């Protein structure tokens, strides 16, 4: 339980986040893969103030914690997470509009925000309509699709760091392909300021719908998954490499490589994190043998994995 006893953690967080503290909570319920054991303590803060209080407390007490948004890019260990998990969401989803400048809370849903901005004739976020993450997770991952990414629309983000609240500019966020500074040093995105272009709502919505159609034609959107499992290597696509190595349909336990898009691993109902990890290792070895390319996982592994995994 990290460095502080569980009773102390529950008492402290219970005071700071009333109604939002859940001991021994199965995380499978809280992530899109529907896989994962319990967190010792799951915190679902009911407001931005509660989120700030919980994170500031954890930094101050040296209590390790994991921050989650929608849990759409993670694989949680079967044994779960020892310590504290803080998940953003409804209490942190306020969005403020100032012309093309949009300030979105970390818990705001990317698909909702994408549609809301397009409907107002604010162009730039249409690419995110099919990315089932949060604004905080989208910034941390530099989520992107259709040749666009968060780096193209985020101007700055308010981040709670162990040294206090900071505003990181676009440069300071150090965005690269599916990378940001949030993956290199501790920090919790509280909100992000986006700069969108004011234009005709019909054009924005048409683009958004066209991109959603492309996704539903090419990606498996039904069964639980965590989106693309591997990062695309420079100049190629992980999905193409997996497909040409014969990876489609490979299966371990309840986890299978999608027939529709080979960079998706699906949970067919009873997949464990161990199944997914074994399948990742097999797919990776097959691609390495066939093309010499070592694919790197994009999905974040969180929690207490077996030493061999
Ligand atoms: C069906 C499907 C389709 C997808 N399609 C795409 C796609 O087209 N493009 C794409 O890029 N991704 C895609 N994804 C992956 C995923 O949706 C994105 O990476 C998304 O940005 C993750 O957001 P999240 O809120 O779910 O983050 P989580 O999965 O909860 O967390 C991901 C990482 O971000 C960190 N994080 C979360 N919130 C914060 C915060 N407030 N502050 C700091 N760090 C934080 C977490 O600690 C973790 O390291 C897809 C996933 C699924 C299931």
Short mmCIF file of C-alpha atoms and ligand atoms in Angstrom, two decimals:
data_model
loop_
_atom_site.label_atom_id
_atom_site.label_comp_id
_atom_site.label_asym_id
_atom_site.label_seq_id
_atom_site.Cartn_x
_atom_site.Cartn_y
_atom_site.Cartn_z
CA UNK A 1 0.00 0.00 0.00
CA UNK A 2 2.73 2.47 -0.90
CA UNK A 3 4.31 4.27 2.00
CA UNK A 4 1.21 5.05 4.09
CA UNK A 5 -1.01 2.46 5.84
CA UNK A 6 -4.31 1.73 4.07
CA UNK A 7 -6.45 2.94 7.01
CA UNK A 8 -4.59 6.25 7.06
CA UNK A 9 -5.00 6.60 3.29
CA UNK A 10 -8.71 5.84 3.44
CA UNK A 11 -9.26 8.29 6.30
CA UNK A 12 -7.28 11.11 4.65
CA UNK A 13 -8.76 10.68 1.18
CA UNK A 14 -12.25 10.16 2.61
CA UNK A 15 -12.03 13.64 4.15
CA UNK A 16 -10.58 15.25 1.03
CA UNK A 17 -12.89 13.52 -1.48
CA UNK A 18 -16.16 12.79 0.34
CA UNK A 19 -18.25 10.15 -1.41
CA UNK A 20 -15.48 9.36 -3.88
CA UNK A 21 -13.27 6.80 -2.14
CA UNK A 22 -13.69 3.07 -2.95
CA UNK A 23 -11.51 0.45 -1.20
CA UNK A 24 -10.58 -2.77 -3.06
CA UNK A 25 -12.41 -1.69 -6.18
CA UNK A 26 -12.10 -3.96 -9.27
CA UNK A 27 -10.58 -1.82 -12.02
CA UNK A 28 -11.98 -3.96 -14.87
CA UNK A 29 -15.19 -1.94 -14.38
CA UNK A 30 -13.36 1.31 -14.99
CA UNK A 31 -11.32 0.66 -18.16
CA UNK A 32 -12.36 0.01 -21.77
CA UNK A 33 -10.50 -3.35 -21.95
CA UNK A 34 -12.71 -4.65 -19.08
CA UNK A 35 -9.61 -6.38 -17.65
CA UNK A 36 -7.78 -5.88 -14.36
CA UNK A 37 -7.77 -6.66 -10.66
CA UNK A 38 -8.60 -4.32 -7.79
CA UNK A 39 -7.02 -1.08 -6.70
CA UNK A 40 -6.37 -0.94 -2.95
CA UNK A 41 -8.05 2.45 -3.12
CA UNK A 42 -9.86 3.96 -6.10
CA UNK A 43 -10.67 7.66 -5.89
CA UNK A 44 -13.35 9.13 -8.15
CA UNK A 45 -13.14 12.81 -7.17
CA UNK A 46 -16.48 14.58 -7.46
CA UNK A 47 -15.01 17.98 -8.36
CA UNK A 48 -11.84 19.61 -9.62
CA UNK A 49 -11.12 20.81 -6.07
CA UNK A 50 -11.39 17.24 -4.78
CA UNK A 51 -9.01 16.04 -7.50
CA UNK A 52 -6.49 18.76 -6.63
CA UNK A 53 -6.77 17.96 -2.92
CA UNK A 54 -6.22 14.22 -3.45
CA UNK A 55 -3.23 14.67 -5.75
CA UNK A 56 -1.63 17.35 -3.56
CA UNK A 57 -2.06 15.07 -0.53
CA UNK A 58 -0.42 12.14 -2.35
CA UNK A 59 2.55 14.28 -3.42
CA UNK A 60 2.94 15.71 0.10
CA UNK A 61 2.77 12.30 1.81
CA UNK A 62 4.97 10.55 -0.75
CA UNK A 63 2.06 8.22 -1.53
CA UNK A 64 2.52 6.72 -5.02
CA UNK A 65 -0.60 6.91 -7.16
CA UNK A 66 -1.76 6.23 -10.70
CA UNK A 67 -3.86 8.78 -12.54
CA UNK A 68 -6.44 7.50 -15.02
CA UNK A 69 -8.84 9.23 -17.39
CA UNK A 70 -11.29 6.96 -19.25
CA UNK A 71 -8.88 4.03 -18.98
CA UNK A 72 -8.89 3.57 -22.75
CA UNK A 73 -5.15 3.15 -23.26
CA UNK A 74 -4.20 0.92 -20.34
CA UNK A 75 -3.77 -2.73 -19.44
CA UNK A 76 -4.33 -3.26 -15.72
CA UNK A 77 -2.60 -6.25 -14.08
CA UNK A 78 -4.73 -9.21 -12.98
CA UNK A 79 -3.46 -8.67 -9.43
CA UNK A 80 -4.53 -5.05 -9.64
CA UNK A 81 -2.78 -1.98 -8.28
CA UNK A 82 -1.26 -1.75 -4.81
CA UNK A 83 -1.90 1.76 -3.60
CA UNK A 84 -4.04 4.58 -4.89
CA UNK A 85 -5.65 5.06 -8.28
CA UNK A 86 -7.26 8.43 -8.99
CA UNK A 87 -9.66 8.50 -11.93
CA UNK A 88 -10.88 11.74 -13.46
CA UNK A 89 -14.28 12.09 -15.05
CA UNK A 90 -17.59 13.84 -14.58
CA UNK A 91 -16.50 16.07 -11.73
CA UNK A 92 -13.73 17.56 -13.88
CA UNK A 93 -15.45 17.90 -17.24
CA UNK A 94 -16.30 21.60 -17.32
CA UNK A 95 -15.72 23.29 -20.70
CA UNK A 96 -15.50 27.08 -21.15
CA UNK A 97 -15.69 28.82 -24.53
CA UNK A 98 -14.04 32.14 -25.41
CA UNK A 99 -14.46 32.32 -29.18
CA UNK A 100 -12.01 29.80 -30.62
CA UNK A 101 -10.25 29.43 -27.28
CA UNK A 102 -11.67 26.48 -25.38
CA UNK A 103 -10.68 25.54 -21.84
CA UNK A 104 -11.56 21.92 -21.18
CA UNK A 105 -11.36 20.09 -17.86
CA UNK A 106 -9.18 16.98 -17.76
CA UNK A 107 -12.21 14.73 -17.26
CA UNK A 108 -14.08 15.97 -20.34
CA UNK A 109 -14.76 13.21 -22.87
CA UNK A 110 -12.89 13.66 -26.16
CA UNK A 111 -15.80 12.39 -28.31
CA UNK A 112 -18.26 14.75 -26.58
CA UNK A 113 -15.91 17.71 -26.79
CA UNK A 114 -15.14 16.95 -30.43
CA UNK A 115 -18.82 16.98 -31.34
CA UNK A 116 -19.63 19.99 -29.16
CA UNK A 117 -16.87 22.10 -30.72
CA UNK A 118 -17.75 21.00 -34.27
CA UNK A 119 -21.40 21.88 -33.64
CA UNK A 120 -20.29 25.41 -32.63
CA UNK A 121 -18.29 25.73 -35.83
CA UNK A 122 -14.94 25.39 -34.06
CA UNK A 123 -12.61 23.38 -36.29
CA UNK A 124 -9.62 21.32 -35.20
CA UNK A 125 -10.86 18.61 -32.86
CA UNK A 126 -12.96 16.58 -35.34
CA UNK A 127 -10.24 13.89 -35.39
CA UNK A 128 -11.00 13.02 -31.74
CA UNK A 129 -14.67 12.08 -32.22
CA UNK A 130 -13.79 8.38 -32.23
CA UNK A 131 -11.08 8.42 -29.55
CA UNK A 132 -12.79 7.23 -26.36
CA UNK A 133 -10.47 9.04 -23.94
CA UNK A 134 -10.50 12.12 -21.74
CA UNK A 135 -8.86 15.49 -22.32
CA UNK A 136 -6.21 14.70 -19.64
CA UNK A 137 -5.43 11.29 -21.14
CA UNK A 138 -5.47 12.78 -24.64
CA UNK A 139 -2.88 15.38 -23.67
CA UNK A 140 -0.72 12.83 -21.82
CA UNK A 141 -0.79 10.45 -24.81
CA UNK A 142 -0.84 13.14 -27.51
CA UNK A 143 -3.79 11.22 -28.92
CA UNK A 144 -4.33 11.54 -32.62
CA UNK A 145 -5.92 10.21 -35.78
CA UNK A 146 -6.42 11.09 -39.45
CA UNK A 147 -3.11 12.99 -39.54
CA UNK A 148 -4.05 15.27 -36.60
CA UNK A 149 -3.21 15.11 -32.91
CA UNK A 150 -3.68 16.98 -29.64
CA UNK A 151 -0.36 18.76 -30.29
CA UNK A 152 -2.10 20.59 -33.15
CA UNK A 153 -4.80 22.13 -30.97
CA UNK A 154 -3.46 22.40 -27.40
CA UNK A 155 -1.87 25.75 -26.56
CA UNK A 156 -1.16 25.15 -22.88
CA UNK A 157 -2.20 22.92 -19.99
CA UNK A 158 -2.53 23.49 -16.28
CA UNK A 159 -0.62 20.71 -14.54
CA UNK A 160 -0.38 19.82 -10.86
CA UNK A 161 3.24 18.78 -10.22
CA UNK A 162 4.95 17.78 -6.96
CA UNK A 163 6.29 21.39 -6.89
CA UNK A 164 2.79 22.89 -7.20
CA UNK A 165 0.53 24.03 -10.02
CA UNK A 166 2.26 24.97 -13.27
CA UNK A 167 1.09 26.07 -16.70
CA UNK A 168 3.00 24.22 -19.41
CA UNK A 169 3.02 25.86 -22.83
CA UNK A 170 2.84 23.90 -26.07
CA UNK A 171 6.66 23.79 -26.18
CA UNK A 172 6.91 22.78 -22.54
CA UNK A 173 4.45 19.92 -23.07
CA UNK A 174 7.07 18.37 -25.43
CA UNK A 175 4.63 16.59 -27.70
CA UNK A 176 5.88 13.94 -30.10
CA UNK A 177 4.14 10.98 -31.74
CA UNK A 178 1.95 9.57 -28.88
CA UNK A 179 4.35 11.17 -26.40
CA UNK A 180 4.33 14.11 -24.03
CA UNK A 181 6.21 15.38 -21.01
CA UNK A 182 3.47 13.83 -18.83
CA UNK A 183 4.92 10.40 -19.68
CA UNK A 184 8.39 11.44 -18.51
CA UNK A 185 7.81 13.25 -15.23
CA UNK A 186 5.08 13.38 -12.59
CA UNK A 187 2.20 15.72 -13.30
CA UNK A 188 -1.58 15.64 -13.48
CA UNK A 189 -3.29 17.66 -16.20
CA UNK A 190 -6.09 19.70 -14.60
CA UNK A 191 -7.31 21.34 -17.77
CA UNK A 192 -6.10 22.23 -21.24
CA UNK A 193 -6.53 25.30 -23.39
CA UNK A 194 -7.27 24.53 -27.02
CA UNK A 195 -7.13 26.95 -29.92
CA UNK A 196 -9.69 26.10 -32.58
CA UNK A 197 -10.61 27.86 -35.84
CA UNK A 198 -14.01 29.53 -36.11
CA UNK A 199 -15.71 28.34 -39.28
CA UNK A 200 -18.86 26.77 -40.72
CA UNK A 201 -20.35 24.12 -38.38
CA UNK A 202 -21.62 22.12 -41.35
CA UNK A 203 -18.09 21.66 -42.69
CA UNK A 204 -16.81 20.59 -39.24
CA UNK A 205 -19.63 18.10 -38.71
CA UNK A 206 -19.26 16.66 -42.22
CA UNK A 207 -15.55 16.04 -41.58
CA UNK A 208 -16.29 14.52 -38.19
CA UNK A 209 -18.92 12.14 -39.58
CA UNK A 210 -16.70 11.13 -42.52
CA UNK A 211 -13.86 10.26 -40.14
CA UNK A 212 -16.22 8.30 -37.87
CA UNK A 213 -17.38 6.31 -40.91
CA UNK A 214 -13.78 5.55 -41.86
CA UNK A 215 -13.20 4.24 -38.34
CA UNK A 216 -16.27 2.05 -38.27
CA UNK A 217 -15.30 0.64 -41.69
CA UNK A 218 -11.76 -0.26 -40.64
CA UNK A 219 -11.67 -0.78 -36.86
CA UNK A 220 -13.38 -3.22 -34.48
CA UNK A 221 -15.48 -0.87 -32.38
CA UNK A 222 -17.65 -3.45 -30.58
CA UNK A 223 -15.61 -5.78 -28.33
CA UNK A 224 -13.64 -4.34 -25.40
CA UNK A 225 -10.11 -3.21 -26.27
CA UNK A 226 -7.55 -0.57 -25.48
CA UNK A 227 -7.29 0.71 -29.04
CA UNK A 228 -3.99 0.18 -30.84
CA UNK A 229 -1.68 -2.08 -28.87
CA UNK A 230 1.60 -1.09 -30.59
CA UNK A 231 3.06 2.25 -31.67
CA UNK A 232 3.56 2.64 -35.40
CA UNK A 233 7.27 2.33 -36.23
CA UNK A 234 8.74 5.18 -38.31
CA UNK A 235 7.42 5.04 -41.87
CA UNK A 236 5.18 2.00 -41.38
CA UNK A 237 2.03 0.77 -39.65
CA UNK A 238 2.06 -1.77 -36.85
CA UNK A 239 -1.26 -3.14 -38.14
CA UNK A 240 0.20 -3.83 -41.61
CA UNK A 241 3.29 -5.52 -40.14
CA UNK A 242 1.17 -7.74 -37.87
CA UNK A 243 -1.17 -8.60 -40.72
CA UNK A 244 1.62 -9.57 -43.14
CA UNK A 245 3.31 -11.67 -40.44
CA UNK A 246 0.07 -13.71 -40.17
CA UNK A 247 -1.01 -12.22 -36.85
CA UNK A 248 -4.74 -11.70 -37.52
CA UNK A 249 -6.84 -14.11 -35.49
CA UNK A 250 -3.97 -15.19 -33.17
CA UNK A 251 -5.40 -16.05 -29.78
CA UNK A 252 -4.33 -16.64 -26.18
CA UNK A 253 -7.13 -17.51 -23.74
CA UNK A 254 -9.81 -14.86 -24.12
CA UNK A 255 -7.57 -12.39 -26.00
CA UNK A 256 -7.45 -12.34 -29.78
CA UNK A 257 -5.91 -10.21 -32.52
CA UNK A 258 -8.73 -8.53 -34.43
CA UNK A 259 -9.48 -9.83 -37.93
CA UNK A 260 -10.53 -6.33 -38.87
CA UNK A 261 -7.49 -4.33 -37.72
CA UNK A 262 -4.43 -6.31 -36.70
CA UNK A 263 -3.17 -3.66 -34.25
CA UNK A 264 -6.19 -4.26 -32.00
CA UNK A 265 -6.27 -6.99 -29.36
CA UNK A 266 -9.82 -7.75 -28.29
CA UNK A 267 -11.18 -9.10 -25.03
CA UNK A 268 -13.64 -11.73 -26.22
CA UNK A 269 -15.21 -11.95 -22.78
CA UNK A 270 -12.91 -13.58 -20.27
CA UNK A 271 -9.45 -12.35 -21.24
CA UNK A 272 -6.94 -11.79 -18.46
CA UNK A 273 -4.06 -9.34 -18.48
CA UNK A 274 -1.75 -12.39 -18.59
CA UNK A 275 -3.50 -13.56 -21.81
CA UNK A 276 -3.01 -10.12 -23.37
CA UNK A 277 0.65 -9.92 -22.33
CA UNK A 278 1.39 -13.37 -23.73
CA UNK A 279 -0.36 -12.48 -26.98
CA UNK A 280 1.57 -9.20 -27.20
CA UNK A 281 4.84 -11.16 -26.78
CA UNK A 282 3.83 -13.70 -29.46
CA UNK A 283 2.76 -11.04 -31.97
CA UNK A 284 5.93 -9.08 -31.33
CA UNK A 285 8.15 -12.15 -31.85
CA UNK A 286 6.33 -13.05 -35.07
CA UNK A 287 6.73 -9.54 -36.50
CA UNK A 288 10.39 -9.47 -35.44
CA UNK A 289 11.06 -12.81 -37.17
CA UNK A 290 9.26 -11.78 -40.32
CA UNK A 291 10.40 -8.15 -40.75
CA UNK A 292 13.20 -7.54 -38.24
CA UNK A 293 11.15 -4.75 -36.66
CA UNK A 294 10.65 -4.76 -32.89
CA UNK A 295 7.21 -3.27 -32.20
CA UNK A 296 6.89 -1.17 -29.06
CA UNK A 297 3.65 -1.33 -27.05
CA UNK A 298 1.58 1.88 -26.98
CA UNK A 299 -0.77 0.64 -24.27
CA UNK A 300 0.37 1.51 -20.72
CA UNK A 301 0.88 -1.43 -18.35
CA UNK A 302 -0.35 -0.50 -14.89
CA UNK A 303 -0.15 -2.39 -11.61
CA UNK A 304 1.40 -5.49 -10.16
CA UNK A 305 2.41 -7.75 -13.05
CA UNK A 306 4.10 -11.13 -12.56
CA UNK A 307 7.90 -10.71 -12.74
CA UNK A 308 8.01 -12.94 -15.84
CA UNK A 309 5.34 -10.83 -17.60
C1 LIG B 1 -11.68 1.73 -29.48
C2 LIG B 1 -10.49 2.63 -29.20
C3 LIG B 1 -10.01 3.46 -30.21
C4 LIG B 1 -8.89 4.28 -29.98
N1 LIG B 1 -8.46 5.07 -30.99
C5 LIG B 1 -7.39 5.88 -30.77
C6 LIG B 1 -6.92 6.73 -31.80
O1 LIG B 1 -7.45 6.79 -32.91
N2 LIG B 1 -5.84 7.52 -31.54
C7 LIG B 1 -5.23 7.52 -30.32
O2 LIG B 1 -4.26 8.28 -30.14
N3 LIG B 1 -5.66 6.72 -29.33
C8 LIG B 1 -6.72 5.91 -29.52
N4 LIG B 1 -7.17 5.11 -28.50
C9 LIG B 1 -6.43 5.08 -27.21
C10 LIG B 1 -6.95 6.07 -26.15
O3 LIG B 1 -8.32 6.36 -26.34
C11 LIG B 1 -6.15 7.39 -26.16
O4 LIG B 1 -4.78 7.15 -25.89
C12 LIG B 1 -6.70 8.37 -25.12
O5 LIG B 1 -6.07 9.61 -25.26
C13 LIG B 1 -6.47 7.88 -23.68
O6 LIG B 1 -7.22 8.72 -22.83
P1 LIG B 1 -7.76 8.17 -21.43
O7 LIG B 1 -8.43 9.30 -20.74
O8 LIG B 1 -8.55 6.95 -21.62
O9 LIG B 1 -6.39 7.83 -20.73
P2 LIG B 1 -6.06 6.57 -19.81
O10 LIG B 1 -6.10 5.33 -20.65
O11 LIG B 1 -6.88 6.59 -18.59
O12 LIG B 1 -4.54 6.89 -19.46
C14 LIG B 1 -3.55 6.86 -20.47
C15 LIG B 1 -2.28 7.51 -19.93
O13 LIG B 1 -2.53 8.88 -19.68
C16 LIG B 1 -2.28 9.20 -18.31
N5 LIG B 1 -3.28 10.19 -17.88
C17 LIG B 1 -4.63 10.07 -17.92
N6 LIG B 1 -5.21 11.20 -17.46
C18 LIG B 1 -4.21 12.04 -17.10
C19 LIG B 1 -4.17 13.35 -16.54
N7 LIG B 1 -5.27 14.05 -16.23
N8 LIG B 1 -2.94 13.90 -16.32
C20 LIG B 1 -1.80 13.22 -16.60
N9 LIG B 1 -1.78 11.99 -17.13
C21 LIG B 1 -2.97 11.40 -17.38
C22 LIG B 1 -2.40 7.88 -17.56
O14 LIG B 1 -1.66 7.88 -16.37
C23 LIG B 1 -1.84 6.90 -18.59
O15 LIG B 1 -0.41 6.88 -18.57
C24 LIG B 1 -8.27 4.27 -28.70
C25 LIG B 1 -8.77 3.44 -27.69
C26 LIG B 1 -9.87 2.62 -27.93
C27 LIG B 1 -10.38 1.75 -26.82
#
